[in-house]
Coordinates of C-alpha atoms and ligand atoms in Angstrom, one line a residue:
X19 CA 117.8 -116.8 176.8
X20 CA 120.5 -115.2 178.6
X21 CA 122.7 -116.8 181.7
X22 CA 124.8 -115.1 184.2
X23 CA 127.6 -117.5 183.2
X24 CA 126.5 -119.4 179.8
X25 CA 126.5 -123.0 179.7
X26 CA 129.9 -125.1 179.2
X27 CA 133.3 -124.3 179.5
X28 CA 134.8 -120.5 179.8
X29 CA 136.0 -119.9 176.2
X30 CA 138.8 -117.4 176.9
X31 CA 139.6 -115.2 173.6
X32 CA 140.9 -112.1 175.2
X33 CA 144.4 -111.1 174.6
X34 CA 145.3 -112.1 178.0
X35 CA 145.3 -113.4 180.3
X36 CA 145.1 -116.7 178.2
X37 CA 144.3 -120.5 178.7
X38 CA 146.3 -122.4 181.1
X39 CA 147.6 -125.8 179.8
X40 CA 146.6 -128.9 181.9
X41 CA 150.1 -129.7 182.4
X42 CA 150.9 -126.5 183.9
X43 CA 147.8 -126.5 186.1
X44 CA 148.9 -129.9 187.5
X45 CA 152.5 -128.7 188.2
X46 CA 151.4 -126.0 190.1
X47 CA 148.9 -127.5 192.3
X48 CA 151.2 -128.4 195.3
X49 CA 151.8 -127.2 198.7
X50 CA 154.1 -124.1 199.7
X51 CA 157.9 -124.8 200.1
X52 CA 160.7 -123.4 201.7
X53 CA 162.3 -121.3 199.2
X54 CA 165.6 -121.3 201.0
X55 CA 165.6 -125.2 200.7
X56 CA 168.4 -126.6 198.2
X57 CA 165.5 -127.1 195.8
X58 CA 164.1 -123.5 194.7
X59 CA 167.6 -122.3 193.9
X60 CA 168.3 -125.4 191.8
X61 CA 164.9 -124.8 190.1
X62 CA 165.6 -120.9 189.7
X63 CA 169.1 -121.2 188.3
X64 CA 167.5 -123.4 185.5
X65 CA 164.6 -120.9 185.0
X66 CA 166.8 -118.2 184.8
X67 CA 169.1 -119.8 182.1
X68 CA 166.0 -121.2 180.0
X69 CA 164.2 -118.1 180.2
X70 CA 166.8 -115.8 178.3
X71 CA 165.9 -118.5 175.6
X72 CA 162.4 -117.0 174.9
X73 CA 163.8 -113.3 175.0
X74 CA 166.8 -114.7 172.4
X75 CA 169.6 -113.5 174.3
X76 CA 172.8 -115.0 175.6
X77 CA 174.3 -111.7 177.4
X78 CA 170.9 -110.6 179.0
X79 CA 170.6 -111.0 182.7
X80 CA 166.7 -112.2 183.8
X81 CA 164.7 -111.2 186.7
X82 CA 161.6 -112.8 187.7
X83 CA 159.6 -110.4 189.9
X84 CA 156.5 -110.9 191.6
X85 CA 154.4 -108.5 189.9
X86 CA 152.6 -107.9 186.5
X87 CA 153.3 -106.3 183.1
X88 CA 152.9 -102.6 184.5
X89 CA 155.3 -103.6 187.7
X90 CA 157.8 -104.8 184.9
X91 CA 157.8 -101.4 183.2
X92 CA 158.3 -99.5 186.3
X93 CA 161.4 -101.8 187.2
X94 CA 162.8 -101.1 183.6
X95 CA 162.7 -97.3 183.8
X96 CA 163.7 -97.1 187.5
X97 CA 166.3 -98.9 187.1
X98 CA 168.1 -97.4 184.2
X99 CA 166.8 -93.7 184.4
X100 CA 167.0 -90.6 186.6
X101 CA 164.3 -88.3 186.9
X102 CA 164.3 -85.7 184.3
X103 CA 165.7 -88.1 181.8
X104 CA 164.5 -87.3 178.2
X105 CA 162.9 -90.4 176.7
X106 CA 160.9 -90.9 173.2
X107 CA 157.8 -93.1 173.7
X108 CA 154.9 -93.9 171.0
X109 CA 151.4 -93.5 171.9
X110 CA 149.4 -95.6 169.7
X111 CA 147.0 -97.4 172.0
X112 CA 145.8 -97.9 175.2
X113 CA 148.9 -99.7 176.9
X114 CA 151.3 -97.3 175.1
X115 CA 149.3 -95.1 176.9
X116 CA 149.4 -96.5 180.1
X117 CA 153.2 -96.7 180.0
X118 CA 153.7 -93.1 178.8
X119 CA 151.3 -92.3 181.8
X120 CA 153.7 -94.0 184.0
X121 CA 156.8 -92.4 182.6
X122 CA 155.2 -89.2 183.3
X123 CA 154.5 -89.9 186.7
X124 CA 157.8 -91.1 187.2
X125 CA 159.2 -87.5 186.3
X126 CA 160.9 -88.2 183.0
X127 CA 160.4 -85.7 180.3
X128 CA 158.4 -87.7 177.6
X129 CA 158.8 -86.6 174.0
X130 CA 155.4 -88.3 173.2
X131 CA 155.0 -89.4 169.4
X132 CA 151.3 -89.9 168.8
X133 CA 149.7 -91.8 165.6
X134 CA 146.5 -92.7 165.1
X135 CA 145.4 -95.6 166.7
X136 CA 145.4 -98.6 164.4
X137 CA 148.7 -97.5 163.2
X138 CA 152.1 -98.4 164.3
X139 CA 154.9 -96.5 166.0
X140 CA 156.0 -93.3 163.7
X141 CA 159.4 -94.3 163.4
X142 CA 160.1 -91.3 160.7
X143 CA 159.6 -88.9 163.6
X144 CA 162.2 -91.2 165.7
X145 CA 164.7 -91.0 162.9
X146 CA 164.2 -87.1 162.8
X147 CA 164.9 -86.7 166.7
X148 CA 167.4 -89.0 166.6
X149 CA 169.0 -87.0 163.7
X150 CA 168.8 -83.7 165.7
X151 CA 170.2 -85.0 168.9
X152 CA 173.6 -84.3 168.4
X153 CA 174.1 -83.8 172.1
X154 CA 172.5 -87.2 173.0
X155 CA 169.9 -85.6 175.6
X156 CA 167.5 -88.4 174.7
X157 CA 168.3 -91.3 177.4
X158 CA 165.7 -93.8 176.3
X159 CA 163.3 -94.9 173.6
X160 CA 160.2 -96.6 175.0
X161 CA 158.3 -98.8 172.5
X162 CA 155.5 -101.3 173.1
X163 CA 156.1 -104.0 170.5
X164 CA 152.6 -105.2 170.1
X165 CA 150.0 -103.0 171.3
X166 CA 147.4 -104.9 172.6
X167 CA 144.4 -102.8 172.3
X168 CA 144.7 -102.2 168.5
X169 CA 146.3 -105.4 167.4
X170 CA 149.4 -103.4 166.0
X171 CA 153.0 -104.7 165.8
X172 CA 156.0 -102.1 165.6
X173 CA 159.2 -102.7 163.8
X174 CA 161.8 -103.4 166.4
X175 CA 164.6 -104.0 163.9
X176 CA 164.1 -100.6 162.3
X177 CA 164.3 -98.7 165.8
X178 CA 167.9 -100.4 166.1
X179 CA 168.7 -99.3 162.7
X180 CA 168.1 -95.8 163.0
X181 CA 170.0 -95.6 166.6
X182 CA 172.9 -97.5 165.0
X183 CA 172.7 -95.2 162.0
X184 CA 173.1 -92.2 163.9
X185 CA 175.3 -93.8 166.5
X186 CA 173.0 -92.8 169.2
X187 CA 173.6 -94.1 172.5
X188 CA 169.9 -94.2 173.8
X189 CA 168.8 -97.0 176.0
X190 CA 166.0 -99.2 174.0
X191 CA 163.3 -100.3 176.1
X192 CA 160.6 -102.7 174.7
X193 CA 157.2 -103.7 176.4
X194 CA 157.1 -107.5 174.9
X195 CA 153.9 -108.1 176.9
X196 CA 151.9 -109.5 174.1
X197 CA 155.0 -110.5 172.0
X198 CA 157.3 -112.2 173.6
X199 CA 157.0 -116.2 173.1
X200 CA 154.6 -115.5 170.3
X201 CA 156.2 -113.2 168.1
X202 CA 159.6 -113.1 166.5
X203 CA 161.7 -111.5 169.3
X204 CA 165.2 -111.1 169.3
X205 CA 166.7 -109.3 171.9
X206 CA 170.2 -109.3 171.2
X207 CA 170.1 -109.1 167.7
X208 CA 167.8 -106.0 167.9
X209 CA 170.0 -104.8 170.7
X210 CA 167.2 -104.2 173.2
X211 CA 168.4 -103.1 176.6
X212 CA 165.8 -104.0 178.3
X213 CA 162.5 -106.5 177.4
X214 CA 159.8 -107.5 179.4
X215 CA 157.0 -109.4 179.6
X216 CA 153.9 -110.9 182.0
X217 CA 153.2 -114.4 182.7
X218 CA 149.6 -114.2 182.0
X219 CA 150.1 -113.7 178.3
X220 CA 151.9 -116.1 175.7
X221 CA 153.7 -118.1 178.5
X222 CA 150.0 -119.0 179.4
X223 CA 150.8 -119.1 183.3
X224 CA 148.6 -117.4 186.0
X225 CA 149.2 -113.6 186.4
X226 CA 151.7 -112.7 189.0
X227 CA 155.1 -112.7 187.4
X228 CA 157.0 -109.9 185.4
X229 CA 160.0 -111.4 183.2
X230 CA 162.6 -108.8 182.4
X231 CA 165.8 -109.0 180.6
X232 CA 168.6 -106.5 181.0
X233 CA 171.4 -106.2 178.8
X234 CA 174.8 -105.5 179.8
X235 CA 174.3 -101.8 179.1
X236 CA 171.1 -101.4 181.2
X237 CA 172.7 -103.1 183.9
X238 CA 175.4 -100.5 183.6
X239 CA 173.2 -97.8 183.5
X240 CA 171.3 -98.8 187.2
X241 CA 174.9 -97.5 188.5
X242 CA 173.9 -94.1 187.5
X243 CA 170.1 -94.4 187.4
X244 CA 168.9 -92.1 190.2
X245 CA 165.1 -93.2 190.4
X246 CA 164.0 -94.0 193.6
X247 CA 163.3 -98.0 193.6
X248 CA 162.8 -100.6 196.3
X249 CA 160.7 -103.6 195.5
X250 CA 162.0 -103.4 191.9
X251 CA 165.6 -102.8 192.4
X252 CA 167.6 -105.1 190.4
X253 CA 170.8 -105.0 192.5
X254 CA 168.8 -106.6 195.4
X255 CA 168.4 -109.5 192.9
X256 CA 171.9 -109.5 191.6
X257 CA 173.0 -109.7 195.2
X258 CA 171.1 -112.7 195.7
X259 CA 172.2 -114.3 192.6
X260 CA 175.8 -114.0 193.4
X261 CA 175.4 -116.1 196.8
X262 CA 173.3 -118.8 194.8
X263 CA 170.0 -118.3 196.8
X264 CA 168.5 -116.2 194.1
X265 CA 165.5 -114.4 195.7
X266 CA 165.5 -111.3 198.1
X267 CA 162.0 -111.7 198.8
X268 CA 159.5 -114.6 199.0
X269 CA 158.7 -115.9 195.3
X270 CA 155.3 -117.7 194.2
X271 CA 156.6 -121.2 194.5
X272 CA 153.6 -122.4 192.2
X273 CA 154.5 -119.9 189.6
X274 CA 158.3 -121.3 189.5
X275 CA 157.1 -124.9 188.9
X276 CA 154.3 -123.5 186.3
X277 CA 156.9 -121.7 184.4
X278 CA 159.3 -124.5 184.5
X279 CA 156.4 -126.7 182.8
X280 CA 155.4 -123.8 180.3
X281 CA 159.2 -123.5 179.0
X282 CA 159.4 -127.2 178.9
X283 CA 156.1 -127.2 176.7
X284 CA 157.4 -124.5 174.8
X285 CA 160.7 -126.3 174.1
X286 CA 159.1 -129.4 173.4
X287 CA 157.1 -127.7 170.5
X288 CA 160.1 -125.8 169.5
X289 CA 160.1 -121.7 169.9
X290 CA 160.0 -121.3 166.2
X291 CA 157.4 -123.7 165.9
X292 CA 155.5 -121.8 168.4
X293 CA 155.8 -118.7 166.6
X294 CA 155.0 -120.2 163.3
X295 CA 151.8 -121.4 165.1
X296 CA 150.9 -117.7 166.1
X297 CA 151.5 -116.9 162.6
X298 CA 149.2 -119.4 161.3
X299 CA 146.2 -118.7 163.6
X300 CA 146.5 -114.9 163.0
X301 CA 146.3 -115.4 159.3
X302 CA 143.3 -117.9 159.7
X303 CA 141.6 -115.3 162.1
X304 CA 142.3 -112.2 159.6
X305 CA 141.1 -114.1 156.9
X306 CA 137.7 -115.0 159.0
X307 CA 137.1 -111.5 160.0
X308 CA 137.4 -110.6 156.4
X309 CA 134.8 -113.4 155.5
X310 CA 132.4 -112.2 158.2
X311 CA 132.2 -108.9 156.3
X312 CA 134.0 -107.0 159.3
X313 CA 137.1 -104.9 159.2
X314 CA 140.7 -105.0 161.0
X315 CA 141.2 -102.3 163.0
X316 CA 145.0 -102.4 161.7
X317 CA 145.2 -100.3 158.8
X318 CA 148.4 -101.6 157.4
X319 CA 149.7 -105.3 156.6
X320 CA 153.3 -104.4 157.9
X321 CA 151.4 -103.7 161.6
X322 CA 149.2 -106.5 161.4
X323 CA 149.5 -108.5 164.8
X324 CA 149.7 -112.3 165.3
X325 CA 148.5 -112.3 168.8
X326 CA 145.5 -110.1 168.9
X327 CA 142.7 -109.0 166.1
X328 CA 140.8 -105.8 166.9
X329 CA 137.8 -106.2 164.9
X330 CA 135.8 -103.1 163.9
X331 CA 132.4 -103.2 164.1
X332 CA 129.7 -101.4 161.9
X333 CA 129.1 -97.8 163.0
X334 CA 125.4 -98.4 164.1
X335 CA 126.2 -100.7 167.2
X336 CA 128.0 -100.8 170.0
X337 CA 130.8 -103.5 170.2
X338 CA 130.7 -104.1 173.9
X339 CA 127.1 -105.4 173.4
X340 CA 128.4 -108.2 171.3
X341 CA 131.3 -109.1 174.1
X342 CA 128.5 -109.0 176.5
X343 CA 126.0 -111.2 174.6
X344 CA 129.1 -113.6 173.9
X345 CA 129.7 -113.7 177.2
X346 CA 126.3 -114.4 178.8
X347 CA 124.8 -116.7 176.0
X348 CA 128.0 -118.8 175.0
X349 CA 130.3 -118.3 178.2
X350 CA 132.8 -116.9 175.5
X351 CA 134.9 -114.1 176.5
X352 CA 136.3 -111.5 173.7
X353 CA 138.1 -108.5 174.6
X354 CA 136.3 -105.1 174.9
X355 CA 137.8 -102.2 173.0
X356 CA 139.4 -99.9 175.1
X357 CA 139.5 -95.9 175.7
X358 CA 139.4 -94.5 172.0
X359 CA 137.9 -97.2 170.3
X360 CA 135.7 -98.1 173.1
X361 CA 132.2 -99.3 171.6
X362 CA 134.0 -99.6 167.9
X363 CA 136.1 -102.8 168.0
X364 CA 136.2 -106.1 170.1
X365 CA 139.1 -108.0 170.2
X366 CA 140.1 -111.6 169.7
X367 CA 143.3 -112.8 171.3
X368 CA 144.9 -115.5 169.6
X369 CA 147.9 -116.2 171.8
X370 CA 149.5 -118.8 174.0
X371 CA 148.1 -122.2 174.8
X372 CA 145.5 -122.3 171.8
X373 CA 144.8 -124.3 168.6
X374 CA 143.2 -124.5 165.5
X375 CA 140.4 -126.3 166.7
X376 CA 139.7 -123.9 169.6
X377 CA 139.8 -121.2 166.9
X378 CA 137.3 -122.6 164.5
X379 CA 134.7 -122.8 167.4
X380 CA 135.3 -119.2 168.0
X381 CA 134.9 -118.6 164.3
X382 CA 131.4 -120.7 164.4
X383 CA 130.2 -118.7 167.1
X384 CA 130.7 -115.5 164.9
X385 CA 128.9 -116.9 162.3
X386 CA 126.0 -118.2 164.4
X387 CA 125.9 -114.5 166.1
X388 CA 126.1 -112.7 162.9
X389 CA 123.0 -115.0 161.6
X390 CA 121.2 -114.6 164.8
X391 CA 121.3 -110.8 165.2
X392 CA 121.1 -110.3 161.0
X393 CA 125.0 -109.0 161.1
X394 CA 124.2 -107.0 164.1
X395 CA 121.3 -104.9 162.8
X396 CA 118.8 -106.9 165.3
X397 CA 121.2 -106.2 168.3
Ligands
PLP2 C1 151.4 -104.2 175.7 C2 150.8 -104.7 177.0 N1 151.7 -104.1 178.3 C3 151.4 -104.0 179.4 C4 150.3 -104.4 180.0 C5 149.9 -104.3 181.2 O1 149.9 -105.8 182.0 P1 149.3 -106.1 183.4 O2 148.2 -105.9 183.3 O3 150.0 -107.5 183.4 O4 150.1 -105.1 184.3 C6 149.5 -105.2 179.1 C7 148.2 -105.7 179.2 O5 147.2 -106.2 178.8 C8 149.8 -105.1 177.8 O6 148.8 -105.8 176.7

């Protein structure tokens, strides 16, 4: 029997938004407050300091902007670049595609380096472009660390090595939306100029906050960047930072308290332990997929993602049917296949506030499902 909502609690296994810890929900369950009172700047000061730890930066300047990952992208681009600037960007799945679309709509000249969906960014092409660019016409490299549509993680250390090898000054802009706070991420060590994420991913908060960190070089670039920016202008934030009031416009008070608790939980577990937990859960999921007789969309081990696994289904079925039935019958949410891989894959998110027991019931669900539907033959 199908239901509009299946019985029981919703079992959320999309790769963001993710489950919110009870402690965070409770911390956010409060009245609005005057953000010009002494309390909010005091809270904000601790958040700005502590957020740097999840980016692994000491020299970066953080911005907590009321937006989503898409707005964080726009802030990274418009604060550092000018229309007509040449950038290199990698197309490997739906989210890198959307970022490229934004880059083109903002009138940058984008060298798109495309790979098959399921593969990582082609860094050999990057190396040859950088080697050839003696005149330094390339102003920025834009890369999605973890492509959430295909479960592919790119090697950021190699990008830095290539830039350093050719002493190329291009800015290094990184989408860490489905990686920061879950995968190994080292802003300072990898010389990243702008790194960004969204609150609804590994931080396990509601949607609505874009977290961005800018290197000193990125802040310097704002002085010459001519892109039009208003809402996302970092300089408006910097002015208020100097005054110690922090907010150029109204922040979500509830999200600020939620972020405080989310960070406390992460530090209590230990950031490195959080990252190790993601590694463990991801490996278990890959083994489970193999045991179900299904394939991982990610084509090589070096690109395996520890936050999302895209599972390829047999060619005779539509993967969205699995997602639909899981939701209707079991109140279980899996990620749909997007764009080029629509109907071909479904996605399991294993990031944020998640443990072994939760994942185990999802594995059991798959076994039941495969049994009921005769390994999809009866779908
Ligand atoms: C890697 C990546 N970048 C960017 C985005 C866009 O973020 P948002 O939907 O918060 O705007 C997403 C969303 O899932 C994502 O996974």
